[in-house]
DNA sequence: ATGTCGGCAAAATGCCGA
């Protein structure tokens, strides 16, 4: 069973790349982020043409998350949006049951510039995620919280090519890292780190300054597994070739295989 | 400070968010 996450950075512009990747990678479940579309303009027909059904939580112009599974398999929405703030208008969380798993597509706020209200929102959103994640962790069902966490866990080369030019960025700030560590402290396993602890396996390369060409990448898309899911973890990786194609997203798909 | 994208409003360029 293959479960993937892909920040597409605009599902309309990225549709050729997305369909091509679905055909090649054949994930059983795919979580998408930054679909940047209203609910009524989600490209359902094109995705069905590739053999996938979807649920989505859209938003005009920004954010937006989706969960895809193969047509005919289980896909039941459990929750859209995190509890804890009824005034939050951003579409950043979508949780589903699929293939006997609980899976959530997560688009954590970027938080730049920091300090400031956007960084405060990032930390407040993270607190809501932590609270909800604690209740999910204890599930006897396998649970996967996967997506763009917008956090570089450490300054190590497995997480970032070089922290120097990012040291003031929201993705590296101690408060964001502390929140991510608290997720791990609940017991969640960071699948890529767990299977490849010392290897640079980046998921994002900024469009600026030829950063993909120089492999100046960051690992910010994470697949967090509860104990029931981690017991079944067999493989984890990143489809970095997708980032090298024409009109790519700035992220590459990341995935796990569960037995 | 700078660079490059996607998407939007609204007239084709400037804005925001990343």
Short mmCIF file of C-alpha atoms in Angstrom, two decimals, chain A residues 61-198:
data_model
loop_
_atom_site.label_atom_id
_atom_site.label_comp_id
_atom_site.label_asym_id
_atom_site.label_seq_id
_atom_site.Cartn_x
_atom_site.Cartn_y
_atom_site.Cartn_z
CA UNK A 61 -6.48 31.52 -5.01
CA UNK A 62 -4.68 30.09 -1.99
CA UNK A 63 -4.19 26.97 0.12
CA UNK A 64 -6.55 24.05 -0.45
CA UNK A 65 -6.07 20.32 0.23
CA UNK A 66 -7.37 17.09 -1.28
CA UNK A 67 -7.29 13.32 -0.76
CA UNK A 68 -7.33 10.91 -3.72
CA UNK A 69 -7.84 7.17 -3.84
CA UNK A 70 -8.40 4.79 -6.72
CA UNK A 71 -11.94 4.72 -8.08
CA UNK A 72 -13.90 1.97 -6.37
CA UNK A 73 -11.83 1.93 -3.17
CA UNK A 74 -12.90 3.32 0.17
CA UNK A 75 -12.79 7.10 0.63
CA UNK A 76 -14.85 8.65 3.40
CA UNK A 77 -14.35 12.17 4.70
CA UNK A 78 -13.88 12.35 8.48
CA UNK A 79 -13.17 16.04 9.02
CA UNK A 80 -12.39 19.24 7.13
CA UNK A 81 -10.52 21.89 9.09
CA UNK A 82 -8.97 21.52 12.53
CA UNK A 83 -11.05 22.03 15.67
CA UNK A 84 -10.31 24.95 17.93
CA UNK A 85 -10.95 28.08 15.86
CA UNK A 86 -14.30 28.51 14.09
CA UNK A 87 -13.06 31.82 12.62
CA UNK A 88 -10.19 30.19 10.70
CA UNK A 89 -11.05 30.58 7.00
CA UNK A 90 -8.00 28.79 5.54
CA UNK A 91 -8.43 25.40 3.85
CA UNK A 92 -5.48 23.47 5.26
CA UNK A 93 -6.71 20.20 6.74
CA UNK A 94 -8.72 17.32 5.31
CA UNK A 95 -9.01 13.96 7.08
CA UNK A 96 -10.37 10.75 5.55
CA UNK A 97 -10.78 7.02 6.02
CA UNK A 98 -9.31 5.01 3.19
CA UNK A 99 -8.08 1.44 2.82
CA UNK A 100 -8.62 0.86 6.55
CA UNK A 101 -6.34 3.80 7.39
CA UNK A 102 -6.95 7.29 8.71
CA UNK A 103 -5.10 9.81 6.57
CA UNK A 104 -4.95 13.59 6.75
CA UNK A 105 -3.72 16.02 4.10
CA UNK A 106 -1.99 18.88 5.90
CA UNK A 107 -0.87 22.28 4.66
CA UNK A 108 0.68 24.01 7.64
CA UNK A 109 0.98 27.82 7.35
CA UNK A 110 4.27 29.06 5.94
CA UNK A 111 4.56 31.80 8.55
CA UNK A 112 6.68 34.33 6.67
CA UNK A 113 7.54 37.04 7.34
CA UNK A 114 8.53 36.44 10.93
CA UNK A 115 8.07 37.78 13.46
CA UNK A 116 4.54 38.99 12.75
CA UNK A 117 0.91 37.96 12.52
CA UNK A 118 1.54 35.27 9.90
CA UNK A 119 4.10 33.59 12.12
CA UNK A 120 1.72 33.84 15.08
CA UNK A 121 -0.94 32.16 12.94
CA UNK A 122 1.49 29.38 12.04
CA UNK A 123 2.21 28.64 15.69
CA UNK A 124 -1.46 28.86 16.70
CA UNK A 125 -2.40 26.47 13.87
CA UNK A 126 0.36 24.11 14.98
CA UNK A 127 -1.07 24.12 18.52
CA UNK A 128 -4.47 23.10 17.15
CA UNK A 129 -2.81 20.35 15.11
CA UNK A 130 -0.93 19.10 18.19
CA UNK A 131 -4.13 18.88 20.18
CA UNK A 132 -5.99 17.01 17.45
CA UNK A 133 -3.00 14.78 16.69
CA UNK A 134 -2.82 13.67 20.33
CA UNK A 135 -6.37 12.33 20.10
CA UNK A 136 -5.60 10.55 16.80
CA UNK A 137 -2.33 8.99 17.91
CA UNK A 138 -3.96 6.59 20.32
CA UNK A 139 -6.10 5.05 17.57
CA UNK A 140 -5.65 1.35 17.04
CA UNK A 141 -6.20 2.08 13.37
CA UNK A 142 -3.12 3.16 11.42
CA UNK A 143 -3.06 6.97 11.15
CA UNK A 144 -0.93 9.05 8.74
CA UNK A 145 -0.67 12.83 9.08
CA UNK A 146 1.06 13.83 5.87
CA UNK A 147 1.73 16.99 3.95
CA UNK A 148 3.64 20.24 3.82
CA UNK A 149 4.57 21.04 7.43
CA UNK A 150 6.64 24.10 6.42
CA UNK A 151 9.22 23.10 9.04
CA UNK A 152 12.87 22.18 8.51
CA UNK A 153 13.42 19.94 11.54
CA UNK A 154 17.16 20.61 12.04
CA UNK A 155 20.10 22.45 10.49
CA UNK A 156 21.60 19.08 9.46
CA UNK A 157 22.31 18.29 5.82
CA UNK A 158 19.62 15.59 5.87
CA UNK A 159 17.09 18.41 6.33
CA UNK A 160 18.58 21.38 4.46
CA UNK A 161 21.46 21.93 2.04
CA UNK A 162 22.69 24.89 4.11
CA UNK A 163 20.84 26.84 6.78
CA UNK A 164 22.78 30.09 6.36
CA UNK A 165 20.52 31.91 3.91
CA UNK A 166 17.38 30.58 5.63
CA UNK A 167 18.24 31.39 9.23
CA UNK A 168 15.62 34.15 9.49
CA UNK A 169 12.98 32.21 7.58
CA UNK A 170 9.86 30.98 9.39
CA UNK A 171 10.64 27.40 8.33
CA UNK A 172 13.72 27.24 10.59
CA UNK A 173 12.61 29.18 13.66
CA UNK A 174 13.04 27.54 17.08
CA UNK A 175 9.32 27.88 17.95
CA UNK A 176 8.27 26.04 14.77
CA UNK A 177 10.89 23.36 15.32
CA UNK A 178 9.81 22.94 18.93
CA UNK A 179 6.22 22.36 17.81
CA UNK A 180 7.38 19.76 15.31
CA UNK A 181 9.44 18.03 18.01
CA UNK A 182 6.35 17.96 20.21
CA UNK A 183 4.57 16.03 17.42
CA UNK A 184 7.37 13.49 17.51
CA UNK A 185 7.16 13.56 21.29
CA UNK A 186 3.59 12.31 21.07
CA UNK A 187 5.07 9.24 19.39
CA UNK A 188 4.60 10.07 15.71
CA UNK A 189 7.28 8.55 13.47
CA UNK A 190 8.76 10.77 10.73
CA UNK A 191 8.89 8.02 8.10
CA UNK A 192 11.60 9.40 5.82
CA UNK A 193 13.85 10.30 8.74
CA UNK A 194 13.19 6.94 10.39
CA UNK A 195 14.26 4.89 7.38
CA UNK A 196 16.95 7.27 6.06
CA UNK A 197 18.27 9.13 9.11
CA UNK A 198 21.43 10.60 7.62
#
